[in-house]
Amino acid sequence: PLFPKDCNTILDLFGGSGEVGLNSDFDTIIYNEKSKPLVNIIQNFDTDFVQEVEECIITWNLSKINKQDFLTLREYYNKHKNILTSRENAVILYCLILHSFNNQLSFNSKGEYNTPAGYNRSWFNPKLKEKLLTYIETIQSKNIRFLTLDFNEINIENINSNTFVYCDPPYLATVGAYERDYFCKWSEDKEKELLTFLDTLNTYGIKFALSNVL
């Protein structure tokens, strides 16, 4: 209810799952997320994606209690991720996320997916499948542009006054999966850069919102 009514575009600066933009009423969504593998997954969501995921799960014998085959697929992904097609990359990584600890996404300094197996807790259950189908249906009904930039790489001069900028960055006061992600380390310096960025938006007359934890 606090979002402005006089803007037709939302720029979700730390896109993540994309749920804020997808649940908003803006005509255009600009989804920005620094994690290129995550953006690739979302860009590959279509009506065939679910079937390909289920085929991948069968091929690699993934299940709620099969830790070893999860690790085998993780090793395969890390060795071949740079030669896989974008579609193959998206399907395999999504299958890994489904069977990982708390369905998390994180990478080490070599760019390797390093989330442990979600033994006896994570699998492609019917509820997750239903959510994925709903997500795909929703995302196909929206006008979305995708960016894969760090927030400070966004050119403010290219943002017009009809765009509302929403920021939900990693929280400095809490610990999340991104603490283990080499590419998404957050710090006081990053926090200050973001606040400076928001001050600059304000000088340009651009509306923004910041979600945070104190």
CSV table of C-alpha atoms in Angstrom, one decimal:
chain,number,residue,atom,x,y,z
A,1,PRO,CA,0.0,0.0,0.0
A,2,LEU,CA,2.9,2.4,0.4
A,3,PHE,CA,4.1,2.0,-3.2
A,4,PRO,CA,3.3,5.0,-5.4
A,5,LYS,CA,0.3,5.0,-7.7
A,6,ASP,CA,1.7,7.5,-10.2
A,7,CYS,CA,4.5,5.3,-11.6
A,8,ASN,CA,4.1,2.7,-14.3
A,9,THR,CA,7.4,0.8,-13.9
A,10,ILE,CA,9.0,-0.9,-11.0
A,11,LEU,CA,12.8,-1.5,-10.9
A,12,ASP,CA,13.3,-4.4,-8.4
A,13,LEU,CA,17.0,-3.7,-7.7
A,14,PHE,CA,17.7,-6.9,-5.7
A,15,GLY,CA,15.3,-9.1,-7.6
A,16,GLY,CA,15.8,-12.5,-5.8
A,17,SER,CA,12.7,-14.6,-6.3
A,18,GLY,CA,11.0,-11.7,-8.1
A,19,GLU,CA,7.9,-11.9,-5.9
A,20,VAL,CA,7.7,-8.2,-5.2
A,21,GLY,CA,7.6,-7.2,-8.8
A,22,LEU,CA,5.3,-10.1,-9.8
A,23,ASN,CA,2.8,-9.2,-7.1
A,24,SER,CA,2.7,-5.5,-8.0
A,25,ASP,CA,0.4,-3.7,-10.3
A,26,PHE,CA,3.0,-1.9,-12.3
A,27,ASP,CA,2.7,-2.1,-16.1
A,28,THR,CA,6.4,-2.9,-16.5
A,29,ILE,CA,8.8,-4.8,-14.3
A,30,ILE,CA,12.5,-4.4,-14.5
A,31,TYR,CA,14.0,-7.3,-12.6
A,32,ASN,CA,17.6,-6.9,-11.7
A,33,GLU,CA,19.6,-9.6,-10.0
A,34,LYS,CA,23.4,-9.9,-9.7
A,35,SER,CA,23.3,-13.7,-9.7
A,36,LYS,CA,23.4,-14.6,-13.4
A,37,PRO,CA,22.6,-18.3,-12.8
A,38,LEU,CA,19.4,-17.3,-11.0
A,39,VAL,CA,18.3,-14.9,-13.7
A,40,ASN,CA,19.0,-17.6,-16.3
A,41,ILE,CA,16.7,-20.0,-14.5
A,42,ILE,CA,13.8,-17.5,-14.4
A,43,GLN,CA,14.3,-16.6,-18.0
A,44,ASN,CA,14.0,-20.2,-19.0
A,45,PHE,CA,10.7,-20.7,-17.2
A,46,ASP,CA,8.0,-21.9,-19.6
A,47,THR,CA,5.4,-24.6,-20.1
A,48,ASP,CA,8.0,-27.3,-20.9
A,49,PHE,CA,10.3,-26.5,-18.0
A,50,VAL,CA,8.5,-28.6,-15.4
A,51,GLN,CA,8.6,-31.7,-17.5
A,52,GLU,CA,12.3,-31.2,-18.2
A,53,VAL,CA,12.9,-30.9,-14.4
A,54,GLU,CA,11.0,-34.1,-13.7
A,55,GLU,CA,13.0,-35.9,-16.4
A,56,CYS,CA,16.2,-34.6,-14.9
A,57,ILE,CA,15.2,-35.8,-11.5
A,58,ILE,CA,14.5,-39.3,-12.9
A,59,THR,CA,17.7,-39.4,-14.9
A,60,TRP,CA,19.9,-38.5,-11.9
A,61,ASN,CA,17.8,-40.5,-9.4
A,62,LEU,CA,17.3,-37.5,-7.1
A,63,SER,CA,15.1,-37.9,-4.1
A,64,LYS,CA,14.4,-36.6,-0.6
A,65,ILE,CA,16.9,-39.2,0.9
A,66,ASN,CA,19.4,-39.7,-1.9
A,67,LYS,CA,22.4,-37.5,-0.8
A,68,GLN,CA,25.0,-39.2,-3.0
A,69,ASP,CA,23.3,-38.7,-6.3
A,70,PHE,CA,22.7,-35.1,-5.4
A,71,LEU,CA,26.5,-34.7,-4.8
A,72,THR,CA,27.2,-36.5,-8.1
A,73,LEU,CA,24.9,-34.1,-10.0
A,74,ARG,CA,26.4,-31.1,-8.2
A,75,GLU,CA,29.9,-32.2,-9.2
A,76,TYR,CA,28.7,-32.7,-12.8
A,77,TYR,CA,27.1,-29.3,-12.9
A,78,ASN,CA,30.3,-27.6,-11.5
A,79,LYS,CA,32.5,-29.3,-14.1
A,80,HIS,CA,30.2,-28.6,-17.1
A,81,LYS,CA,28.3,-25.4,-16.3
A,82,ASN,CA,30.4,-23.3,-18.7
A,83,ILE,CA,29.7,-25.7,-21.7
A,84,LEU,CA,26.0,-26.5,-20.9
A,85,THR,CA,23.4,-24.6,-22.9
A,86,SER,CA,21.5,-21.9,-20.9
A,87,ARG,CA,18.5,-24.3,-20.9
A,88,GLU,CA,20.5,-27.3,-19.6
A,89,ASN,CA,22.2,-25.0,-17.0
A,90,ALA,CA,18.8,-23.7,-15.8
A,91,VAL,CA,17.2,-27.2,-15.5
A,92,ILE,CA,20.1,-28.8,-13.7
A,93,LEU,CA,20.7,-26.0,-11.3
A,94,TYR,CA,17.0,-25.8,-10.5
A,95,CYS,CA,17.0,-29.5,-9.7
A,96,LEU,CA,19.9,-29.0,-7.4
A,97,ILE,CA,18.2,-26.1,-5.6
A,98,LEU,CA,15.1,-28.3,-5.2
A,99,HIS,CA,17.1,-31.0,-3.4
A,100,SER,CA,19.5,-28.7,-1.5
A,101,PHE,CA,19.5,-27.5,2.1
A,102,ASN,CA,16.5,-25.2,2.5
A,103,ASN,CA,16.4,-24.8,-1.3
A,104,GLN,CA,19.2,-22.3,-1.2
A,105,LEU,CA,21.5,-21.0,-3.9
A,106,SER,CA,25.1,-20.2,-3.1
A,107,PHE,CA,28.5,-20.4,-4.9
A,108,ASN,CA,32.2,-20.5,-3.7
A,109,SER,CA,35.0,-18.3,-4.9
A,110,LYS,CA,35.5,-20.5,-8.0
A,111,GLY,CA,31.9,-20.0,-9.0
A,112,GLU,CA,31.0,-23.6,-8.0
A,113,TYR,CA,27.5,-24.3,-6.6
A,114,ASN,CA,28.3,-25.3,-3.0
A,115,THR,CA,25.0,-25.7,-1.2
A,116,PRO,CA,24.8,-29.0,0.7
A,117,ALA,CA,22.1,-31.6,0.2
A,118,GLY,CA,18.8,-31.2,1.9
A,119,TYR,CA,18.8,-34.7,3.2
A,120,ASN,CA,15.4,-35.9,4.4
A,121,ARG,CA,13.8,-32.4,3.9
A,122,SER,CA,14.2,-31.1,0.3
A,123,TRP,CA,12.6,-32.6,-2.8
A,124,PHE,CA,10.2,-31.7,-5.7
A,125,ASN,CA,7.1,-32.3,-3.7
A,126,PRO,CA,3.6,-31.7,-5.1
A,127,LYS,CA,3.3,-28.3,-3.3
A,128,LEU,CA,6.5,-27.0,-4.9
A,129,LYS,CA,5.4,-28.2,-8.3
A,130,GLU,CA,2.1,-26.4,-7.9
A,131,LYS,CA,4.0,-23.2,-6.9
A,132,LEU,CA,6.3,-23.5,-9.9
A,133,LEU,CA,3.4,-23.9,-12.3
A,134,THR,CA,1.7,-20.8,-10.8
A,135,TYR,CA,4.9,-18.8,-10.9
A,136,ILE,CA,5.4,-19.7,-14.6
A,137,GLU,CA,1.9,-18.8,-15.4
A,138,THR,CA,2.3,-15.4,-13.6
A,139,ILE,CA,5.7,-14.6,-15.1
A,140,GLN,CA,4.4,-15.2,-18.7
A,141,SER,CA,1.5,-12.8,-18.1
A,142,LYS,CA,3.8,-9.9,-17.1
A,143,ASN,CA,5.9,-7.4,-19.1
A,144,ILE,CA,9.4,-8.1,-17.7
A,145,ARG,CA,12.9,-6.9,-18.6
A,146,PHE,CA,15.8,-8.7,-17.1
A,147,LEU,CA,19.1,-7.1,-15.9
A,148,THR,CA,22.1,-8.8,-14.2
A,149,LEU,CA,23.9,-5.8,-12.7
A,150,ASP,CA,25.4,-5.0,-9.4
A,151,PHE,CA,23.2,-2.2,-8.0
A,152,ASN,CA,26.0,0.4,-8.3
A,153,GLU,CA,26.3,-0.4,-12.0
A,154,ILE,CA,22.8,1.0,-12.7
A,155,ASN,CA,22.9,4.2,-14.6
A,156,ILE,CA,20.6,6.5,-12.7
A,157,GLU,CA,20.4,8.9,-15.7
A,158,ASN,CA,18.6,6.1,-17.6
A,159,ILE,CA,15.8,5.9,-14.9
A,160,ASN,CA,12.9,8.2,-15.5
A,161,SER,CA,10.5,9.7,-13.0
A,162,ASN,CA,7.8,7.1,-13.9
A,163,THR,CA,9.9,4.4,-12.4
A,164,PHE,CA,9.7,3.3,-8.8
A,165,VAL,CA,12.9,1.7,-7.4
A,166,TYR,CA,12.4,-1.1,-4.8
A,167,CYS,CA,15.4,-2.3,-2.8
A,168,ASP,CA,15.5,-5.4,-0.7
A,169,PRO,CA,19.2,-5.9,-0.2
A,170,PRO,CA,21.0,-8.5,2.0
A,171,TYR,CA,20.4,-7.3,5.6
A,172,LEU,CA,23.5,-6.1,7.5
A,173,ALA,CA,22.0,-7.1,10.8
A,174,THR,CA,21.1,-10.7,9.9
A,175,VAL,CA,22.8,-13.8,8.5
A,176,GLY,CA,21.4,-15.5,5.4
A,177,ALA,CA,22.4,-17.8,2.6
A,178,TYR,CA,24.2,-15.0,0.9
A,179,GLU,CA,26.8,-15.0,3.7
A,180,ARG,CA,28.1,-18.2,2.1
A,181,ASP,CA,27.9,-16.8,-1.4
A,182,TYR,CA,31.2,-15.4,-2.6
A,183,PHE,CA,29.6,-13.3,-5.3
A,184,CYS,CA,27.0,-11.6,-3.0
A,185,LYS,CA,29.0,-10.7,0.1
A,186,TRP,CA,27.4,-7.8,1.9
A,187,SER,CA,29.2,-5.3,4.1
A,188,GLU,CA,29.0,-1.9,5.8
A,189,ASP,CA,30.7,-0.4,2.7
A,190,LYS,CA,28.1,-2.0,0.4
A,191,GLU,CA,25.3,-0.6,2.7
A,192,LYS,CA,26.8,2.9,2.5
A,193,GLU,CA,27.1,2.6,-1.3
A,194,LEU,CA,23.4,1.7,-1.5
A,195,LEU,CA,22.4,4.6,0.8
A,196,THR,CA,24.4,7.0,-1.3
A,197,PHE,CA,22.7,5.5,-4.4
A,198,LEU,CA,19.3,6.1,-2.9
A,199,ASP,CA,20.2,9.7,-2.0
A,200,THR,CA,21.2,10.3,-5.6
A,201,LEU,CA,17.9,8.8,-6.8
A,202,ASN,CA,16.2,11.3,-4.5
A,203,THR,CA,18.1,14.2,-6.0
A,204,TYR,CA,16.8,13.1,-9.4
A,205,GLY,CA,13.2,13.0,-8.1
A,206,ILE,CA,12.9,9.3,-8.4
A,207,LYS,CA,10.8,7.5,-5.8
A,208,PHE,CA,12.2,4.5,-4.0
A,209,ALA,CA,11.5,2.1,-1.1
A,210,LEU,CA,14.0,0.3,1.1
A,211,SER,CA,13.3,-2.9,3.1
A,212,ASN,CA,15.7,-3.5,5.9
A,213,VAL,CA,16.2,-4.9,9.4
A,214,LEU,CA,17.5,-2.8,12.2
